[in-house]
Tab-separated table of C-alpha atoms in Angstrom:
chain	number	residue	atom	x	y	z
W	205	UNK	CA	-57.256	-6.990	38.352
W	206	UNK	CA	-54.329	-9.047	37.008
W	207	UNK	CA	-54.922	-10.979	33.802
W	208	UNK	CA	-52.824	-13.905	35.003
W	209	UNK	CA	-50.980	-15.114	38.099
W	210	UNK	CA	-47.576	-14.153	36.702
W	211	UNK	CA	-45.745	-12.324	39.477
W	212	UNK	CA	-48.668	-12.772	41.889
W	213	UNK	CA	-47.780	-14.065	45.361
W	214	UNK	CA	-51.349	-14.012	46.724
W	215	UNK	CA	-54.886	-12.893	45.947
W	216	UNK	CA	-56.932	-10.822	48.393
W	217	UNK	CA	-60.486	-10.517	47.096
W	218	UNK	CA	-62.572	-7.971	48.967
W	219	UNK	CA	-66.277	-7.346	49.398
W	220	UNK	CA	-68.702	-5.258	47.403
W	221	UNK	CA	-72.331	-4.652	46.613
W	222	UNK	CA	-72.523	-7.147	43.714
W	223	UNK	CA	-73.741	-10.742	43.778
W	224	UNK	CA	-71.368	-13.664	43.309
W	225	UNK	CA	-74.137	-15.594	41.517
W	226	UNK	CA	-75.030	-13.006	38.861
W	227	UNK	CA	-73.303	-11.077	36.080
W	228	UNK	CA	-75.851	-8.231	36.421
W	229	UNK	CA	-73.895	-5.062	37.137
W	230	UNK	CA	-70.781	-7.163	37.700
W	231	UNK	CA	-68.847	-7.119	34.402
W	232	UNK	CA	-65.659	-8.593	35.927
W	233	UNK	CA	-67.367	-11.490	37.715
W	234	UNK	CA	-66.350	-14.206	35.264
W	235	UNK	CA	-62.792	-12.930	35.023
W	236	UNK	CA	-62.502	-12.886	38.821
W	237	UNK	CA	-63.843	-16.423	39.058
W	238	UNK	CA	-61.389	-17.576	36.382
W	239	UNK	CA	-58.488	-15.995	38.261
W	240	UNK	CA	-59.607	-17.636	41.500
W	241	UNK	CA	-59.821	-21.019	39.771
W	242	UNK	CA	-56.285	-20.531	38.481
W	243	UNK	CA	-55.145	-19.648	41.995
W	244	UNK	CA	-56.783	-22.739	43.476
W	245	UNK	CA	-55.213	-24.976	40.827
W	246	UNK	CA	-51.761	-23.479	41.405
W	247	UNK	CA	-52.148	-23.299	45.203
W	248	UNK	CA	-51.604	-19.535	45.189
W	249	UNK	CA	-52.679	-18.216	48.630
W	250	UNK	CA	-56.114	-16.591	48.612
W	251	UNK	CA	-57.998	-14.531	51.166
W	252	UNK	CA	-61.602	-13.797	50.225
W	253	UNK	CA	-63.717	-11.430	52.325
W	254	UNK	CA	-67.529	-11.162	52.117
W	255	UNK	CA	-68.227	-11.100	48.359
W	256	UNK	CA	-64.678	-12.371	47.906
W	257	UNK	CA	-65.495	-15.387	50.068
W	258	UNK	CA	-68.616	-16.096	48.039
W	259	UNK	CA	-66.644	-15.871	44.798
W	260	UNK	CA	-64.049	-18.238	46.255
W	261	UNK	CA	-66.764	-20.745	47.144
W	262	UNK	CA	-68.176	-20.587	43.606
W	263	UNK	CA	-64.714	-20.888	42.021
W	264	UNK	CA	-64.058	-23.993	44.116
W	265	UNK	CA	-67.267	-25.681	42.956
W	266	UNK	CA	-69.731	-24.440	45.573
W	267	UNK	CA	-72.697	-22.135	45.207
W	268	UNK	CA	-73.579	-18.564	46.149
W	269	UNK	CA	-77.170	-17.418	46.548
W	270	UNK	CA	-79.385	-14.784	48.043
W	271	UNK	CA	-79.671	-15.069	51.803
W	272	UNK	CA	-82.534	-14.629	54.266
W	273	UNK	CA	-82.254	-10.849	54.577
W	274	UNK	CA	-79.509	-8.512	55.683
W	275	UNK	CA	-77.107	-9.386	58.460
W	276	UNK	CA	-75.512	-6.083	59.468
W	277	UNK	CA	-73.762	-5.103	62.687
W	278	UNK	CA	-71.662	-6.608	65.437
W	279	UNK	CA	-72.440	-10.246	66.135
W	280	UNK	CA	-70.952	-13.489	67.287
W	281	UNK	CA	-69.599	-16.384	65.269
W	282	UNK	CA	-68.686	-19.789	66.662
W	283	UNK	CA	-65.446	-21.374	65.571
W	284	UNK	CA	-65.593	-25.031	64.584
W	285	UNK	CA	-63.326	-27.741	66.048
W	286	UNK	CA	-61.406	-27.687	62.761
W	287	UNK	CA	-60.353	-24.092	63.456
W	288	UNK	CA	-58.167	-25.315	66.334
W	289	UNK	CA	-55.752	-26.784	63.778
W	290	UNK	CA	-56.150	-24.207	61.034
W	291	UNK	CA	-53.016	-22.284	59.980
W	292	UNK	CA	-54.824	-18.941	60.410
W	293	UNK	CA	-57.446	-19.492	63.111
W	294	UNK	CA	-55.588	-21.785	65.529
W	295	UNK	CA	-55.685	-20.525	69.146
W	296	UNK	CA	-58.580	-18.139	68.489
W	297	UNK	CA	-61.386	-18.307	71.069
W	298	UNK	CA	-64.382	-20.499	70.407
W	299	UNK	CA	-66.573	-17.415	69.949
W	300	UNK	CA	-65.720	-14.098	68.271
W	301	UNK	CA	-67.693	-10.885	67.869
W	302	UNK	CA	-67.171	-9.581	64.364
W	303	UNK	CA	-68.716	-7.117	61.917
W	304	UNK	CA	-71.362	-8.581	59.602
W	305	UNK	CA	-72.441	-6.755	56.461
W	306	UNK	CA	-74.031	-9.004	53.883
W	307	UNK	CA	-77.294	-10.349	52.527
W	308	UNK	CA	-76.042	-13.286	50.457
W	309	UNK	CA	-74.759	-16.672	51.519
W	310	UNK	CA	-73.095	-19.734	50.040
W	311	UNK	CA	-72.936	-23.508	49.983
W	312	UNK	CA	-69.440	-24.878	50.345
W	313	UNK	CA	-67.919	-27.280	47.808
W	314	UNK	CA	-66.982	-30.802	48.762
W	315	UNK	CA	-63.724	-30.952	50.661
W	316	UNK	CA	-63.953	-27.406	52.021
W	317	UNK	CA	-63.390	-27.042	55.775
W	318	UNK	CA	-65.918	-24.997	57.734
W	319	UNK	CA	-64.099	-22.827	60.287
W	320	UNK	CA	-66.790	-20.516	61.699
W	321	UNK	CA	-70.581	-20.266	61.660
W	322	UNK	CA	-73.612	-18.647	63.259
W	323	UNK	CA	-77.272	-19.611	63.427
W	324	UNK	CA	-78.575	-17.231	60.789
W	325	UNK	CA	-75.804	-17.664	58.224
W	326	UNK	CA	-74.040	-20.972	58.900
W	327	UNK	CA	-71.076	-20.390	56.556
W	328	UNK	CA	-68.971	-17.630	58.084
W	329	UNK	CA	-65.391	-18.786	57.480
W	330	UNK	CA	-63.892	-21.709	55.583
W	331	UNK	CA	-60.744	-23.058	53.979
W	332	UNK	CA	-60.368	-24.672	50.570
W	333	UNK	CA	-57.260	-26.803	50.196
W	334	UNK	CA	-54.206	-25.666	52.109
W	335	UNK	CA	-53.913	-22.045	51.006
W	336	UNK	CA	-57.316	-20.434	50.355
W	337	UNK	CA	-59.589	-18.904	53.010
W	338	UNK	CA	-62.964	-17.233	52.838
W	339	UNK	CA	-64.530	-15.045	55.532
W	340	UNK	CA	-68.118	-13.876	55.227
W	341	UNK	CA	-67.628	-11.361	58.050
W	342	UNK	CA	-65.308	-8.340	58.011
W	343	UNK	CA	-62.329	-9.173	60.185
W	344	UNK	CA	-60.206	-6.573	58.395
W	345	UNK	CA	-62.041	-3.401	59.458
W	346	UNK	CA	-60.887	-0.517	61.628
W	347	UNK	CA	-62.916	2.497	62.805
W	348	UNK	CA	-62.377	4.353	59.533
W	349	UNK	CA	-63.670	1.361	57.554
W	350	UNK	CA	-66.757	1.007	59.765
W	351	UNK	CA	-67.481	4.700	59.281
W	352	UNK	CA	-66.983	4.360	55.508
W	353	UNK	CA	-69.379	1.399	55.360
W	354	UNK	CA	-72.052	3.302	57.282
W	355	UNK	CA	-71.607	6.394	55.122
W	356	UNK	CA	-71.785	4.450	51.858
W	357	UNK	CA	-74.790	2.333	52.913
W	358	UNK	CA	-76.828	4.438	55.356
W	359	UNK	CA	-80.063	2.440	54.981
W	360	UNK	CA	-78.281	-0.800	55.796
W	361	UNK	CA	-76.416	0.840	58.685
W	362	UNK	CA	-79.737	2.014	60.087
W	363	UNK	CA	-80.721	-1.610	60.689
W	364	UNK	CA	-77.890	-1.848	63.256
W	365	UNK	CA	-78.406	0.997	65.784
W	366	UNK	CA	-75.262	2.049	67.607
W	367	UNK	CA	-73.011	0.519	64.935
W	368	UNK	CA	-70.541	3.420	64.864
W	369	UNK	CA	-70.656	4.071	68.594
W	370	UNK	CA	-69.846	0.456	69.441
W	371	UNK	CA	-66.953	0.235	66.997
W	372	UNK	CA	-64.090	1.348	69.299
W	373	UNK	CA	-64.900	-1.198	72.016
W	374	UNK	CA	-65.726	-3.983	69.579
W	375	UNK	CA	-62.532	-3.437	67.610
W	376	UNK	CA	-60.407	-3.266	70.740
W	377	UNK	CA	-61.735	-6.643	71.855
W	378	UNK	CA	-61.220	-8.109	68.393
W	379	UNK	CA	-57.833	-6.548	67.600
W	380	UNK	CA	-55.510	-9.258	68.909
W	381	UNK	CA	-57.298	-12.054	67.031
W	382	UNK	CA	-57.749	-9.970	63.877
W	383	UNK	CA	-54.071	-9.051	63.796
W	384	UNK	CA	-52.990	-12.632	64.451
W	385	UNK	CA	-55.108	-14.101	61.649
W	386	UNK	CA	-54.013	-11.496	59.111
W	387	UNK	CA	-50.355	-11.680	60.172
W	388	UNK	CA	-50.412	-15.443	59.764
W	389	UNK	CA	-51.754	-15.073	56.237
W	390	UNK	CA	-49.002	-12.582	55.387
W	391	UNK	CA	-46.373	-14.915	56.853
W	392	UNK	CA	-47.745	-17.857	54.860
W	393	UNK	CA	-47.604	-15.803	51.657
W	394	UNK	CA	-43.997	-14.806	52.337
W	395	UNK	CA	-42.918	-18.315	53.291
W	396	UNK	CA	-44.454	-19.837	50.168
W	397	UNK	CA	-43.419	-17.122	47.696
W	398	UNK	CA	-40.869	-19.245	45.826
W	399	UNK	CA	-43.161	-22.263	45.614
W	400	UNK	CA	-46.042	-20.020	44.575
W	401	UNK	CA	-44.001	-18.595	41.689
W	402	UNK	CA	-43.082	-22.094	40.514
W	403	UNK	CA	-46.639	-23.382	40.719
W	404	UNK	CA	-48.080	-20.284	39.045
W	405	UNK	CA	-45.650	-20.760	36.143
W	406	UNK	CA	-46.028	-24.508	35.618
W	407	UNK	CA	-49.720	-25.097	36.378
W	408	UNK	CA	-51.134	-23.469	33.208
W	409	UNK	CA	-48.439	-25.184	31.130
W	410	UNK	CA	-48.796	-28.667	32.594
W	411	UNK	CA	-51.350	-30.034	30.121
W	412	UNK	CA	-49.156	-29.216	27.109
W	413	UNK	CA	-45.805	-29.999	28.720
W	414	UNK	CA	-45.550	-33.598	27.552
W	415	UNK	CA	-46.413	-32.783	23.941
W	416	UNK	CA	-44.023	-29.836	23.938
W	417	UNK	CA	-41.077	-32.006	24.954
W	418	UNK	CA	-42.180	-35.293	23.418
W	419	UNK	CA	-38.774	-35.959	21.814
W	420	UNK	CA	-36.819	-35.814	25.076
W	421	UNK	CA	-37.625	-39.348	26.240
W	422	UNK	CA	-34.540	-41.111	24.773
W	423	UNK	CA	-32.197	-38.468	26.223
W	424	UNK	CA	-33.743	-38.906	29.655
W	425	UNK	CA	-33.343	-42.674	29.387
W	426	UNK	CA	-29.681	-42.303	28.364
W	427	UNK	CA	-29.032	-40.007	31.321
W	428	UNK	CA	-30.693	-42.391	33.783
W	429	UNK	CA	-28.561	-45.230	32.443
W	430	UNK	CA	-25.483	-43.354	33.690
W	431	UNK	CA	-26.672	-43.617	37.271
W	432	UNK	CA	-25.790	-47.315	37.401
W	433	UNK	CA	-28.507	-48.334	39.849
W	434	UNK	CA	-29.186	-52.012	40.536
W	435	UNK	CA	-32.297	-54.120	40.892
W	436	UNK	CA	-33.931	-53.701	44.278
W	437	UNK	CA	-32.502	-50.254	44.964
W	438	UNK	CA	-34.488	-47.046	45.480
W	439	UNK	CA	-34.555	-44.020	43.176
W	440	UNK	CA	-35.880	-40.490	43.630
W	441	UNK	CA	-36.735	-38.130	40.767
W	442	UNK	CA	-36.733	-34.570	42.097
W	443	UNK	CA	-38.710	-32.037	40.104
W	444	UNK	CA	-40.041	-34.941	38.095
W	445	UNK	CA	-42.640	-32.883	36.211
W	446	UNK	CA	-44.598	-35.177	33.926
W	447	UNK	CA	-42.284	-38.063	34.827
W	448	UNK	CA	-40.237	-38.560	31.691
W	449	UNK	CA	-37.419	-40.223	33.660
W	450	UNK	CA	-39.640	-42.515	35.724
W	451	UNK	CA	-39.919	-45.435	33.256
W	452	UNK	CA	-36.132	-45.573	32.898
W	453	UNK	CA	-35.641	-45.399	36.668
W	454	UNK	CA	-38.113	-48.236	37.125
W	455	UNK	CA	-36.244	-50.211	34.491
W	456	UNK	CA	-32.998	-49.852	36.464
W	457	UNK	CA	-34.296	-50.823	39.910
W	458	UNK	CA	-36.754	-53.445	38.655
W	459	UNK	CA	-40.078	-54.491	40.055
W	460	UNK	CA	-38.577	-55.099	43.503
W	461	UNK	CA	-37.052	-51.610	43.703
W	462	UNK	CA	-38.715	-48.347	44.746
W	463	UNK	CA	-39.181	-45.218	42.603
W	464	UNK	CA	-40.558	-41.928	43.917
W	465	UNK	CA	-41.338	-38.877	41.786
W	466	UNK	CA	-41.484	-35.538	43.609
W	467	UNK	CA	-42.723	-32.205	42.311
W	468	UNK	CA	-44.166	-29.070	43.934
W	469	UNK	CA	-46.776	-28.578	41.205
W	470	UNK	CA	-49.803	-30.847	41.470
W	471	UNK	CA	-50.824	-30.137	37.874
W	472	UNK	CA	-47.553	-31.594	36.595
W	473	UNK	CA	-48.072	-34.773	38.595
W	474	UNK	CA	-51.621	-35.065	37.272
W	475	UNK	CA	-50.152	-34.901	33.764
W	476	UNK	CA	-47.763	-37.691	34.781
W	477	UNK	CA	-50.764	-39.751	35.867
W	478	UNK	CA	-52.447	-39.185	32.504
W	479	UNK	CA	-49.291	-40.511	30.871
W	480	UNK	CA	-49.547	-43.639	33.034
W	481	UNK	CA	-46.346	-42.917	34.906
W	482	UNK	CA	-47.937	-43.515	38.255
W	483	UNK	CA	-47.600	-47.178	37.246
W	484	UNK	CA	-43.795	-46.812	37.359
W	485	UNK	CA	-43.508	-44.740	40.544
W	486	UNK	CA	-45.234	-43.280	43.530
W	487	UNK	CA	-45.885	-39.576	43.009
W	488	UNK	CA	-45.619	-37.021	45.777
W	489	UNK	CA	-46.285	-33.272	46.016
W	490	UNK	CA	-43.413	-31.953	48.122
W	491	UNK	CA	-40.742	-29.276	48.333
W	492	UNK	CA	-37.437	-30.712	47.129
W	493	UNK	CA	-35.621	-28.649	49.753
W	494	UNK	CA	-37.694	-30.106	52.625
W	495	UNK	CA	-38.135	-33.751	51.733
W	496	UNK	CA	-40.432	-35.812	53.989
W	497	UNK	CA	-37.973	-38.718	53.985
W	498	UNK	CA	-35.726	-40.216	56.682
W	499	UNK	CA	-31.929	-39.975	56.316
W	500	UNK	CA	-30.297	-42.456	53.939
W	501	UNK	CA	-33.580	-43.480	52.325
W	502	UNK	CA	-32.580	-43.579	48.651
W	503	UNK	CA	-29.761	-45.014	46.570
W	504	UNK	CA	-30.017	-42.585	43.691
W	505	UNK	CA	-31.390	-39.128	42.910
W	506	UNK	CA	-32.159	-37.938	39.389
W	507	UNK	CA	-32.879	-34.242	38.906
W	508	UNK	CA	-33.447	-32.530	35.567
W	509	UNK	CA	-33.402	-28.744	35.255
W	510	UNK	CA	-34.117	-28.076	38.922
W	511	UNK	CA	-31.029	-27.129	40.934
W	512	UNK	CA	-30.271	-23.808	39.239
W	513	UNK	CA	-33.884	-22.685	39.673
W	514	UNK	CA	-33.947	-23.162	43.439
W	515	UNK	CA	-33.495	-20.165	45.769
W	516	UNK	CA	-30.800	-22.016	47.737
W	517	UNK	CA	-28.905	-24.572	45.603
W	518	UNK	CA	-26.329	-25.278	48.328
W	519	UNK	CA	-29.029	-25.976	50.911
W	520	UNK	CA	-30.772	-28.253	48.410
W	521	UNK	CA	-27.601	-30.297	47.881
W	522	UNK	CA	-27.294	-30.739	51.650
W	523	UNK	CA	-30.907	-31.902	51.859
W	524	UNK	CA	-30.434	-34.325	48.967
W	525	UNK	CA	-27.321	-35.708	50.619
W	526	UNK	CA	-29.272	-36.202	53.837
W	527	UNK	CA	-31.771	-38.566	52.226
W	528	UNK	CA	-29.158	-40.495	50.214
W	529	UNK	CA	-27.319	-43.542	51.557
W	530	UNK	CA	-23.494	-43.551	51.499
W	531	UNK	CA	-22.357	-44.638	48.054
W	532	UNK	CA	-25.601	-43.381	46.524
W	533	UNK	CA	-25.528	-41.369	43.316
W	534	UNK	CA	-26.829	-37.961	42.246
W	535	UNK	CA	-27.324	-37.222	38.556
W	536	UNK	CA	-28.033	-33.641	37.489
W	537	UNK	CA	-29.297	-33.466	33.911
W	538	UNK	CA	-30.660	-31.156	31.274
W	539	UNK	CA	-31.408	-32.139	27.657
W	540	UNK	CA	-29.415	-29.126	26.429
W	541	UNK	CA	-26.157	-27.532	27.495
W	542	UNK	CA	-25.730	-24.378	29.544
W	543	UNK	CA	-24.496	-22.249	26.631
W	544	UNK	CA	-27.349	-23.368	24.385
W	545	UNK	CA	-29.922	-22.503	27.056
W	546	UNK	CA	-28.371	-19.121	27.742
W	547	UNK	CA	-28.383	-18.263	24.019
W	548	UNK	CA	-31.985	-19.411	23.712
W	549	UNK	CA	-32.957	-16.956	26.438
W	550	UNK	CA	-30.861	-14.160	24.971
W	551	UNK	CA	-28.350	-13.864	27.818
W	552	UNK	CA	-24.670	-14.664	28.338
W	553	UNK	CA	-23.479	-17.435	30.608
W	554	UNK	CA	-23.171	-16.120	34.143
W	555	UNK	CA	-20.034	-16.823	36.184
W	556	UNK	CA	-22.390	-17.267	39.153
W	557	UNK	CA	-24.354	-20.096	37.493
W	558	UNK	CA	-24.605	-22.825	40.180
W	559	UNK	CA	-24.221	-25.444	37.427
W	560	UNK	CA	-20.890	-24.034	36.261
W	561	UNK	CA	-18.156	-26.482	37.227
W	562	UNK	CA	-16.176	-23.967	39.365
W	563	UNK	CA	-19.322	-23.437	41.445
W	564	UNK	CA	-20.903	-26.878	41.359
W	565	UNK	CA	-17.864	-28.965	42.334
W	566	UNK	CA	-17.162	-27.200	45.676
W	567	UNK	CA	-20.876	-26.976	46.447
W	568	UNK	CA	-21.161	-30.738	46.027
W	569	UNK	CA	-18.086	-31.399	48.138
W	570	UNK	CA	-19.331	-29.131	50.927
W	571	UNK	CA	-22.584	-31.113	50.957
W	572	UNK	CA	-21.034	-34.578	51.207
W	573	UNK	CA	-20.844	-35.451	47.501
W	574	UNK	CA	-17.873	-36.239	45.239
W	575	UNK	CA	-18.346	-35.270	41.593
W	576	UNK	CA	-16.994	-37.928	39.247
W	577	UNK	CA	-18.419	-36.717	35.924
W	578	UNK	CA	-19.116	-33.289	34.420
W	579	UNK	CA	-20.238	-32.815	30.817
W	580	UNK	CA	-21.576	-29.550	29.445
W	581	UNK	CA	-22.144	-30.163	25.737
W	582	UNK	CA	-24.495	-28.569	23.224
W	583	UNK	CA	-26.905	-31.490	23.322
W	584	UNK	CA	-26.931	-32.130	27.071
W	585	UNK	CA	-25.704	-31.253	30.531
W	586	UNK	CA	-24.740	-34.087	32.914
W	587	UNK	CA	-23.082	-33.952	36.296
W	588	UNK	CA	-22.742	-37.132	38.350
W	589	UNK	CA	-21.768	-37.261	42.019
W	590	UNK	CA	-21.446	-39.970	44.682
W	591	UNK	CA	-22.471	-39.642	48.322
W	592	UNK	CA	-19.282	-39.980	50.357
W	593	UNK	CA	-20.379	-39.137	53.914
């Protein structure tokens, strides 16, 4: 079991003979719950199966408890109306026959979405947030797994006569839906890998971020001043973090202007709220490379320490140009220069650095920007560009 989410793109938490509500014989229970809570906070994709689903429910604020006896064997579950729009279960039939093998159950936390149920054990599948799923039943099994279950737990298997014999037909009928659900989870993990890495890094650091960089405020304000925005205009802070630039942006556009802070990590925005910066701007969880904004929406974009960490800097510049009105300004900033940052991390400056002037200037021009200022000093990095088309 990993000690942290560093390098983790998803968690798949399987079943077992332990109880999600007791430490007895389950020495890793608390560590597993802590890891699941970290994953939920950082929106790391999770798939919990049987005991894993119960642990997920507990980690999310629900409850696991002993059920009303064993439920073992092939049986039906009914999908809820919410499953029709679920990223994994959409287009599955209203009723599925699946393999049950459990004796415990759970109560879902507030906000969880019930996806499947049956009369005896009403919670059979659910989603927490936008990236964590729990399944009480065993959608993942093949014939070898069914045989292994029956061999490992013969007394429980005996309560479901014909379990092994029925497996080939049951699995054949289930295969298309099983494969679709699991393939969709894999695709979601792959699609979100970059965002997951960012969120896994910043979420545990969010609470201390403001204190760690408490002295940066004046440098952010000085950088924002170079944007030259006017009262009534609109400003966008991309990768705003705890929102250190938001007060200065609000000061430029005034009470009649609009300021939006965007970050992919919810924990950073919650820290911004604790600092009262939601009073200066609207805060939005969004991917800076897929902004939910119409073309030409903003007059200025401020971005500190973001562009060179994106998987596709050129694509990001195109997207930022899309949402900026002609004549609008882009200010790229960092409170230390490129050489200073490279030395701090024990590496030389790379000729491929997207913030290096030979790389940044043509990238901006190809995206519809004209760079009119480039400063790479020890104490700061500033590049200013104007939207020309």
